[in-house]
Amino acid sequence: MMDLLGKLDVKRTGIFAAGVLFGTAGVKVLSSKDAKKVYVSCTAAVLRAKECVMRTVSVVQENAEDIYAEALEVNEKRAAEEIDFEDESQGEDDFNETPAMES
């Protein structure tokens, strides 16, 4: 029995006992009514922040959709103008050709 006590590391045993003590006290503190009020307040603040972020995300998403729609319109107009320009340039080529001289 004395041999067992001689091998017992007092420092490690003391650290373990302190950990158990602080853990037990910590559970008591964390489960108190005051701690619950703090948890509720923090959770409410997080929910308010989430709501604010979601509103901002919605606005950004709407703006992105508007930008995308306008960009599509710009590209459609540009493509239509290019087609009109190509049609006009082909018509001008027909008139600018000089008839071949017949020999």
mmCIF file of N, CA and C in Angstrom:
data_model
loop_
_atom_site.group_PDB
_atom_site.id
_atom_site.type_symbol
_atom_site.label_atom_id
_atom_site.label_comp_id
_atom_site.label_asym_id
_atom_site.label_seq_id
_atom_site.Cartn_x
_atom_site.Cartn_y
_atom_site.Cartn_z
ATOM 1 N N MET A 1 0.811 -1.184 0.000
ATOM 2 C CA MET A 1 0.000 0.000 0.000
ATOM 3 C C MET A 1 0.857 1.250 0.000
ATOM 4 N N MET A 2 1.939 1.215 0.768
ATOM 5 C CA MET A 2 2.842 2.359 0.815
ATOM 6 C C MET A 2 3.520 2.561 -0.525
ATOM 7 N N ASP A 3 3.749 1.455 -1.200
ATOM 8 C CA ASP A 3 4.372 1.540 -2.521
ATOM 9 C C ASP A 3 3.452 2.282 -3.486
ATOM 10 N N LEU A 4 2.145 2.073 -3.384
ATOM 11 C CA LEU A 4 1.165 2.730 -4.247
ATOM 12 C C LEU A 4 1.131 4.220 -3.974
ATOM 13 N N LEU A 5 1.157 4.609 -2.720
ATOM 14 C CA LEU A 5 1.164 6.028 -2.368
ATOM 15 C C LEU A 5 2.453 6.711 -2.804
ATOM 16 N N GLY A 6 3.552 5.969 -2.813
ATOM 17 C CA GLY A 6 4.827 6.534 -3.231
ATOM 18 C C GLY A 6 4.850 6.830 -4.724
ATOM 19 N N LYS A 7 4.125 6.031 -5.503
ATOM 20 C CA LYS A 7 4.085 6.242 -6.946
ATOM 21 C C LYS A 7 3.051 7.302 -7.354
ATOM 22 N N LEU A 8 2.196 7.704 -6.427
ATOM 23 C CA LEU A 8 1.148 8.669 -6.717
ATOM 24 C C LEU A 8 1.773 10.036 -6.969
ATOM 25 N N ASP A 9 1.450 10.602 -8.112
ATOM 26 C CA ASP A 9 1.994 11.922 -8.476
ATOM 27 C C ASP A 9 1.050 12.988 -7.923
ATOM 28 N N VAL A 10 1.529 13.700 -6.925
ATOM 29 C CA VAL A 10 0.693 14.670 -6.229
ATOM 30 C C VAL A 10 0.321 15.836 -7.147
ATOM 31 N N LYS A 11 1.232 16.259 -7.973
ATOM 32 C CA LYS A 11 0.988 17.409 -8.838
ATOM 33 C C LYS A 11 -0.143 17.096 -9.830
ATOM 34 N N ARG A 12 -0.067 15.948 -10.483
ATOM 35 C CA ARG A 12 -1.090 15.583 -11.459
ATOM 36 C C ARG A 12 -2.438 15.328 -10.789
ATOM 37 N N THR A 13 -2.402 14.729 -9.611
ATOM 38 C CA THR A 13 -3.632 14.477 -8.871
ATOM 39 C C THR A 13 -4.276 15.791 -8.454
ATOM 40 N N GLY A 14 -3.481 16.742 -8.039
ATOM 41 C CA GLY A 14 -3.994 18.063 -7.649
ATOM 42 C C GLY A 14 -4.599 18.795 -8.845
ATOM 43 N N ILE A 15 -3.942 18.702 -9.998
ATOM 44 C CA ILE A 15 -4.471 19.340 -11.202
ATOM 45 C C ILE A 15 -5.793 18.698 -11.603
ATOM 46 N N PHE A 16 -5.888 17.389 -11.523
ATOM 47 C CA PHE A 16 -7.135 16.692 -11.841
ATOM 48 C C PHE A 16 -8.254 17.125 -10.896
ATOM 49 N N ALA A 17 -7.952 17.175 -9.601
ATOM 50 C CA ALA A 17 -8.958 17.561 -8.597
ATOM 51 C C ALA A 17 -9.418 19.001 -8.838
ATOM 52 N N ALA A 18 -8.497 19.887 -9.169
ATOM 53 C CA ALA A 18 -8.855 21.282 -9.456
ATOM 54 C C ALA A 18 -9.739 21.363 -10.703
ATOM 55 N N GLY A 19 -9.438 20.557 -11.706
ATOM 56 C CA GLY A 19 -10.256 20.530 -12.913
ATOM 57 C C GLY A 19 -11.669 20.074 -12.641
ATOM 58 N N VAL A 20 -11.806 19.045 -11.805
ATOM 59 C CA VAL A 20 -13.137 18.554 -11.433
ATOM 60 C C VAL A 20 -13.882 19.630 -10.651
ATOM 61 N N LEU A 21 -13.195 20.292 -9.741
ATOM 62 C CA LEU A 21 -13.817 21.340 -8.932
ATOM 63 C C LEU A 21 -14.281 22.504 -9.808
ATOM 64 N N PHE A 22 -13.404 22.993 -10.691
ATOM 65 C CA PHE A 22 -13.776 24.106 -11.571
ATOM 66 C C PHE A 22 -14.856 23.694 -12.569
ATOM 67 N N GLY A 23 -14.807 22.454 -13.007
ATOM 68 C CA GLY A 23 -15.844 21.969 -13.921
ATOM 69 C C GLY A 23 -17.200 21.941 -13.261
ATOM 70 N N THR A 24 -17.244 21.458 -12.033
ATOM 71 C CA THR A 24 -18.505 21.412 -11.294
ATOM 72 C C THR A 24 -19.018 22.822 -11.028
ATOM 73 N N ALA A 25 -18.123 23.701 -10.584
ATOM 74 C CA ALA A 25 -18.517 25.087 -10.329
ATOM 75 C C ALA A 25 -18.950 25.758 -11.633
ATOM 76 N N GLY A 26 -18.276 25.451 -12.720
ATOM 77 C CA GLY A 26 -18.624 26.041 -14.016
ATOM 78 C C GLY A 26 -20.001 25.636 -14.476
ATOM 79 N N VAL A 27 -20.353 24.372 -14.260
ATOM 80 C CA VAL A 27 -21.688 23.898 -14.635
ATOM 81 C C VAL A 27 -22.739 24.631 -13.817
ATOM 82 N N LYS A 28 -22.478 24.831 -12.541
ATOM 83 C CA LYS A 28 -23.421 25.558 -11.689
ATOM 84 C C LYS A 28 -23.587 27.001 -12.170
ATOM 85 N N VAL A 29 -22.492 27.648 -12.503
ATOM 86 C CA VAL A 29 -22.545 29.040 -12.967
ATOM 87 C C VAL A 29 -23.260 29.124 -14.307
ATOM 88 N N LEU A 30 -22.936 28.215 -15.221
ATOM 89 C CA LEU A 30 -23.531 28.262 -16.559
ATOM 90 C C LEU A 30 -25.017 27.931 -16.560
ATOM 91 N N SER A 31 -25.494 27.230 -15.536
ATOM 92 C CA SER A 31 -26.907 26.875 -15.480
ATOM 93 C C SER A 31 -27.710 27.812 -14.584
ATOM 94 N N SER A 32 -27.115 28.892 -14.131
ATOM 95 C CA SER A 32 -27.827 29.821 -13.256
ATOM 96 C C SER A 32 -28.794 30.698 -14.051
ATOM 97 N N LYS A 33 -29.701 31.371 -13.327
ATOM 98 C CA LYS A 33 -30.683 32.252 -13.975
ATOM 99 C C LYS A 33 -30.007 33.442 -14.656
ATOM 100 N N ASP A 34 -28.976 33.981 -14.022
ATOM 101 C CA ASP A 34 -28.260 35.121 -14.620
ATOM 102 C C ASP A 34 -27.595 34.719 -15.932
ATOM 103 N N ALA A 35 -27.012 33.530 -15.936
ATOM 104 C CA ALA A 35 -26.375 33.058 -17.163
ATOM 105 C C ALA A 35 -27.416 32.855 -18.255
ATOM 106 N N LYS A 36 -28.596 32.357 -17.881
ATOM 107 C CA LYS A 36 -29.661 32.158 -18.862
ATOM 108 C C LYS A 36 -30.078 33.492 -19.477
ATOM 109 N N LYS A 37 -30.144 34.541 -18.663
ATOM 110 C CA LYS A 37 -30.484 35.874 -19.191
ATOM 111 C C LYS A 37 -29.439 36.337 -20.204
ATOM 112 N N VAL A 38 -28.174 36.077 -19.903
ATOM 113 C CA VAL A 38 -27.099 36.450 -20.839
ATOM 114 C C VAL A 38 -27.234 35.667 -22.137
ATOM 115 N N TYR A 39 -27.533 34.368 -22.043
ATOM 116 C CA TYR A 39 -27.695 33.537 -23.243
ATOM 117 C C TYR A 39 -28.845 34.049 -24.101
ATOM 118 N N VAL A 40 -29.956 34.389 -23.427
ATOM 119 C CA VAL A 40 -31.121 34.881 -24.160
ATOM 120 C C VAL A 40 -30.786 36.202 -24.860
ATOM 121 N N SER A 41 -30.110 37.103 -24.175
ATOM 122 C CA SER A 41 -29.744 38.395 -24.770
ATOM 123 C C SER A 41 -28.807 38.216 -25.958
ATOM 124 N N CYS A 42 -27.822 37.348 -25.801
ATOM 125 C CA CYS A 42 -26.874 37.101 -26.897
ATOM 126 C C CYS A 42 -27.574 36.459 -28.090
ATOM 127 N N THR A 43 -28.450 35.515 -27.824
ATOM 128 C CA THR A 43 -29.175 34.856 -28.910
ATOM 129 C C THR A 43 -30.080 35.844 -29.626
ATOM 130 N N ALA A 44 -30.735 36.725 -28.874
ATOM 131 C CA ALA A 44 -31.587 37.746 -29.491
ATOM 132 C C ALA A 44 -30.762 38.678 -30.362
ATOM 133 N N ALA A 45 -29.576 39.060 -29.902
ATOM 134 C CA ALA A 45 -28.713 39.931 -30.696
ATOM 135 C C ALA A 45 -28.268 39.238 -31.981
ATOM 136 N N VAL A 46 -27.955 37.971 -31.888
ATOM 137 C CA VAL A 46 -27.549 37.210 -33.079
ATOM 138 C C VAL A 46 -28.704 37.127 -34.074
ATOM 139 N N LEU A 47 -29.912 36.907 -33.576
ATOM 140 C CA LEU A 47 -31.078 36.841 -34.468
ATOM 141 C C LEU A 47 -31.343 38.182 -35.146
ATOM 142 N N ARG A 48 -31.158 39.284 -34.405
ATOM 143 C CA ARG A 48 -31.317 40.618 -35.021
ATOM 144 C C ARG A 48 -30.262 40.838 -36.091
ATOM 145 N N ALA A 49 -29.040 40.441 -35.803
ATOM 146 C CA ALA A 49 -27.969 40.597 -36.791
ATOM 147 C C ALA A 49 -28.261 39.756 -38.030
ATOM 148 N N LYS A 50 -28.760 38.550 -37.824
ATOM 149 C CA LYS A 50 -29.099 37.673 -38.950
ATOM 150 C C LYS A 50 -30.164 38.320 -39.811
ATOM 151 N N GLU A 51 -31.177 38.893 -39.175
ATOM 152 C CA GLU A 51 -32.255 39.551 -39.914
ATOM 153 C C GLU A 51 -31.710 40.714 -40.754
ATOM 154 N N CYS A 52 -30.830 41.493 -40.164
ATOM 155 C CA CYS A 52 -30.224 42.620 -40.879
ATOM 156 C C CYS A 52 -29.410 42.129 -42.069
ATOM 157 N N VAL A 53 -28.634 41.096 -41.860
ATOM 158 C CA VAL A 53 -27.818 40.540 -42.941
ATOM 159 C C VAL A 53 -28.703 39.997 -44.060
ATOM 160 N N MET A 54 -29.774 39.322 -43.698
ATOM 161 C CA MET A 54 -30.670 38.754 -44.710
ATOM 162 C C MET A 54 -31.346 39.853 -45.522
ATOM 163 N N ARG A 55 -31.715 40.970 -44.884
ATOM 164 C CA ARG A 55 -32.289 42.106 -45.635
ATOM 165 C C ARG A 55 -31.266 42.648 -46.624
ATOM 166 N N THR A 56 -30.033 42.795 -46.171
ATOM 167 C CA THR A 56 -28.980 43.305 -47.048
ATOM 168 C C THR A 56 -28.742 42.347 -48.208
ATOM 169 N N VAL A 57 -28.731 41.060 -47.929
ATOM 170 C CA VAL A 57 -28.544 40.063 -48.985
ATOM 171 C C VAL A 57 -29.672 40.144 -50.006
ATOM 172 N N SER A 58 -30.893 40.346 -49.533
ATOM 173 C CA SER A 58 -32.035 40.451 -50.448
ATOM 174 C C SER A 58 -31.891 41.660 -51.363
ATOM 175 N N VAL A 59 -31.474 42.784 -50.806
ATOM 176 C CA VAL A 59 -31.292 43.994 -51.614
ATOM 177 C C VAL A 59 -30.195 43.779 -52.651
ATOM 178 N N VAL A 60 -29.095 43.195 -52.238
ATOM 179 C CA VAL A 60 -27.991 42.942 -53.167
ATOM 180 C C VAL A 60 -28.432 41.975 -54.260
ATOM 181 N N GLN A 61 -29.191 40.958 -53.896
ATOM 182 C CA GLN A 61 -29.657 39.974 -54.875
ATOM 183 C C GLN A 61 -30.604 40.633 -55.883
ATOM 184 N N GLU A 62 -31.506 41.479 -55.407
ATOM 185 C CA GLU A 62 -32.411 42.180 -56.312
ATOM 186 C C GLU A 62 -31.633 43.079 -57.266
ATOM 187 N N ASN A 63 -30.641 43.787 -56.736
ATOM 188 C CA ASN A 63 -29.827 44.657 -57.586
ATOM 189 C C ASN A 63 -29.067 43.834 -58.627
ATOM 190 N N ALA A 64 -28.563 42.695 -58.233
ATOM 191 C CA ALA A 64 -27.835 41.841 -59.166
ATOM 192 C C ALA A 64 -28.765 41.337 -60.270
ATOM 193 N N GLU A 65 -29.986 40.990 -59.909
ATOM 194 C CA GLU A 65 -30.949 40.540 -60.917
ATOM 195 C C GLU A 65 -31.275 41.668 -61.893
ATOM 196 N N ASP A 66 -31.435 42.899 -61.377
ATOM 197 C CA ASP A 66 -31.699 44.050 -62.241
ATOM 198 C C ASP A 66 -30.533 44.305 -63.186
ATOM 199 N N ILE A 67 -29.330 44.230 -62.655
ATOM 200 C CA ILE A 67 -28.137 44.451 -63.477
ATOM 201 C C ILE A 67 -28.052 43.396 -64.572
ATOM 202 N N TYR A 68 -28.319 42.160 -64.219
ATOM 203 C CA TYR A 68 -28.270 41.066 -65.192
ATOM 204 C C TYR A 68 -29.302 41.279 -66.294
ATOM 205 N N ALA A 69 -30.526 41.658 -65.918
ATOM 206 C CA ALA A 69 -31.580 41.884 -66.913
ATOM 207 C C ALA A 69 -31.213 43.033 -67.846
ATOM 208 N N GLU A 70 -30.680 44.119 -67.288
ATOM 209 C CA GLU A 70 -30.277 45.252 -68.123
ATOM 210 C C GLU A 70 -29.114 44.878 -69.036
ATOM 211 N N ALA A 71 -28.207 44.072 -68.537
ATOM 212 C CA ALA A 71 -27.075 43.648 -69.366
ATOM 213 C C ALA A 71 -27.560 42.803 -70.538
ATOM 214 N N LEU A 72 -28.547 41.940 -70.296
ATOM 215 C CA LEU A 72 -29.123 41.153 -71.387
ATOM 216 C C LEU A 72 -29.764 42.062 -72.432
ATOM 217 N N GLU A 73 -30.481 43.098 -71.993
ATOM 218 C CA GLU A 73 -31.107 44.034 -72.919
ATOM 219 C C GLU A 73 -30.058 44.766 -73.752
ATOM 220 N N VAL A 74 -28.983 45.197 -73.100
ATOM 221 C CA VAL A 74 -27.907 45.902 -73.818
ATOM 222 C C VAL A 74 -27.314 44.994 -74.883
ATOM 223 N N ASN A 75 -27.074 43.733 -74.540
ATOM 224 C CA ASN A 75 -26.499 42.804 -75.515
ATOM 225 C C ASN A 75 -27.468 42.519 -76.657
ATOM 226 N N GLU A 76 -28.763 42.435 -76.358
ATOM 227 C CA GLU A 76 -29.743 42.210 -77.419
ATOM 228 C C GLU A 76 -29.788 43.403 -78.375
ATOM 229 N N LYS A 77 -29.781 44.624 -77.830
ATOM 230 C CA LYS A 77 -29.776 45.830 -78.670
ATOM 231 C C LYS A 77 -28.513 45.887 -79.521
ATOM 232 N N ARG A 78 -27.409 45.561 -78.906
ATOM 233 C CA ARG A 78 -26.133 45.603 -79.628
ATOM 234 C C ARG A 78 -26.135 44.579 -80.767
ATOM 235 N N ALA A 79 -26.645 43.388 -80.488
ATOM 236 C CA ALA A 79 -26.700 42.360 -81.528
ATOM 237 C C ALA A 79 -27.630 42.801 -82.653
ATOM 238 N N ALA A 80 -28.759 43.429 -82.321
ATOM 239 C CA ALA A 80 -29.682 43.908 -83.342
ATOM 240 C C ALA A 80 -29.038 45.003 -84.186
ATOM 241 N N GLU A 81 -28.283 45.888 -83.566
ATOM 242 C CA GLU A 81 -27.595 46.950 -84.299
ATOM 243 C C GLU A 81 -26.541 46.371 -85.234
ATOM 244 N N GLU A 82 -25.823 45.345 -84.786
ATOM 245 C CA GLU A 82 -24.813 44.719 -85.636
ATOM 246 C C GLU A 82 -25.460 44.064 -86.848
ATOM 247 N N ILE A 83 -26.618 43.431 -86.641
ATOM 248 C CA ILE A 83 -27.326 42.809 -87.771
ATOM 249 C C ILE A 83 -27.777 43.878 -88.753
ATOM 250 N N ASP A 84 -28.327 44.997 -88.256
ATOM 251 C CA ASP A 84 -28.748 46.092 -89.123
ATOM 252 C C ASP A 84 -27.562 46.668 -89.879
ATOM 253 N N PHE A 85 -26.434 46.826 -89.204
ATOM 254 C CA PHE A 85 -25.250 47.382 -89.841
ATOM 255 C C PHE A 85 -24.742 46.454 -90.936
ATOM 256 N N GLU A 86 -24.753 45.143 -90.663
ATOM 257 C CA GLU A 86 -24.301 44.188 -91.672
ATOM 258 C C GLU A 86 -25.235 44.200 -92.878
ATOM 259 N N ASP A 87 -26.539 44.312 -92.659
ATOM 260 C CA ASP A 87 -27.492 44.372 -93.765
ATOM 261 C C ASP A 87 -27.255 45.613 -94.608
ATOM 262 N N GLU A 88 -27.014 46.758 -93.970
ATOM 263 C CA GLU A 88 -26.785 47.999 -94.703
ATOM 264 C C GLU A 88 -25.479 47.935 -95.488
ATOM 265 N N SER A 89 -24.434 47.371 -94.886
ATOM 266 C CA SER A 89 -23.145 47.323 -95.581
ATOM 267 C C SER A 89 -23.208 46.366 -96.761
ATOM 268 N N GLN A 90 -23.981 45.318 -96.690
ATOM 269 C CA GLN A 90 -24.124 44.406 -97.830
ATOM 270 C C GLN A 90 -24.887 45.078 -98.953
ATOM 271 N N GLY A 91 -25.893 45.863 -98.631
ATOM 272 C CA GLY A 91 -26.654 46.577 -99.646
ATOM 273 C C GLY A 91 -25.804 47.616 -100.351
ATOM 274 N N GLU A 92 -24.923 48.293 -99.647
ATOM 275 C CA GLU A 92 -24.058 49.299 -100.240
ATOM 276 C C GLU A 92 -23.049 48.651 -101.179
ATOM 277 N N ASP A 93 -22.583 47.477 -100.855
ATOM 278 C CA ASP A 93 -21.615 46.796 -101.706
ATOM 279 C C ASP A 93 -22.230 46.492 -103.064
ATOM 280 N N ASP A 94 -23.499 46.195 -103.084
ATOM 281 C CA ASP A 94 -24.169 45.894 -104.344
ATOM 282 C C ASP A 94 -24.191 47.122 -105.272
ATOM 283 N N PHE A 95 -24.371 48.289 -104.695
ATOM 284 C CA PHE A 95 -24.454 49.510 -105.491
ATOM 285 C C PHE A 95 -23.089 50.015 -105.891
ATOM 286 N N ASN A 96 -22.065 49.752 -105.129
ATOM 287 C CA ASN A 96 -20.741 50.276 -105.400
ATOM 288 C C ASN A 96 -19.951 49.434 -106.402
ATOM 289 N N GLU A 97 -20.476 48.304 -106.767
ATOM 290 C CA GLU A 97 -19.742 47.472 -107.712
ATOM 291 C C GLU A 97 -19.839 48.115 -109.100
ATOM 292 N N THR A 98 -18.720 48.154 -109.755
ATOM 293 C CA THR A 98 -18.703 48.706 -111.109
ATOM 294 C C THR A 98 -18.887 47.564 -112.081
ATOM 295 N N PRO A 99 -19.709 47.783 -113.074
ATOM 296 C CA PRO A 99 -19.916 46.695 -114.032
ATOM 297 C C PRO A 99 -18.631 46.400 -114.783
ATOM 298 N N ALA A 100 -18.448 45.165 -115.068
ATOM 299 C CA ALA A 100 -17.242 44.731 -115.796
ATOM 300 C C ALA A 100 -17.355 45.205 -117.235
ATOM 301 N N MET A 101 -16.273 45.639 -117.775
ATOM 302 C CA MET A 101 -16.248 46.091 -119.149
ATOM 303 C C MET A 101 -16.247 44.889 -120.068
ATOM 304 N N GLU A 102 -17.121 44.971 -120.983
ATOM 305 C CA GLU A 102 -17.195 43.867 -121.918
ATOM 306 C C GLU A 102 -16.271 44.155 -123.095
ATOM 307 N N SER A 103 -15.518 43.239 -123.471
ATOM 308 C CA SER A 103 -14.631 43.461 -124.608
ATOM 309 C C SER A 103 -15.101 42.743 -125.814
#
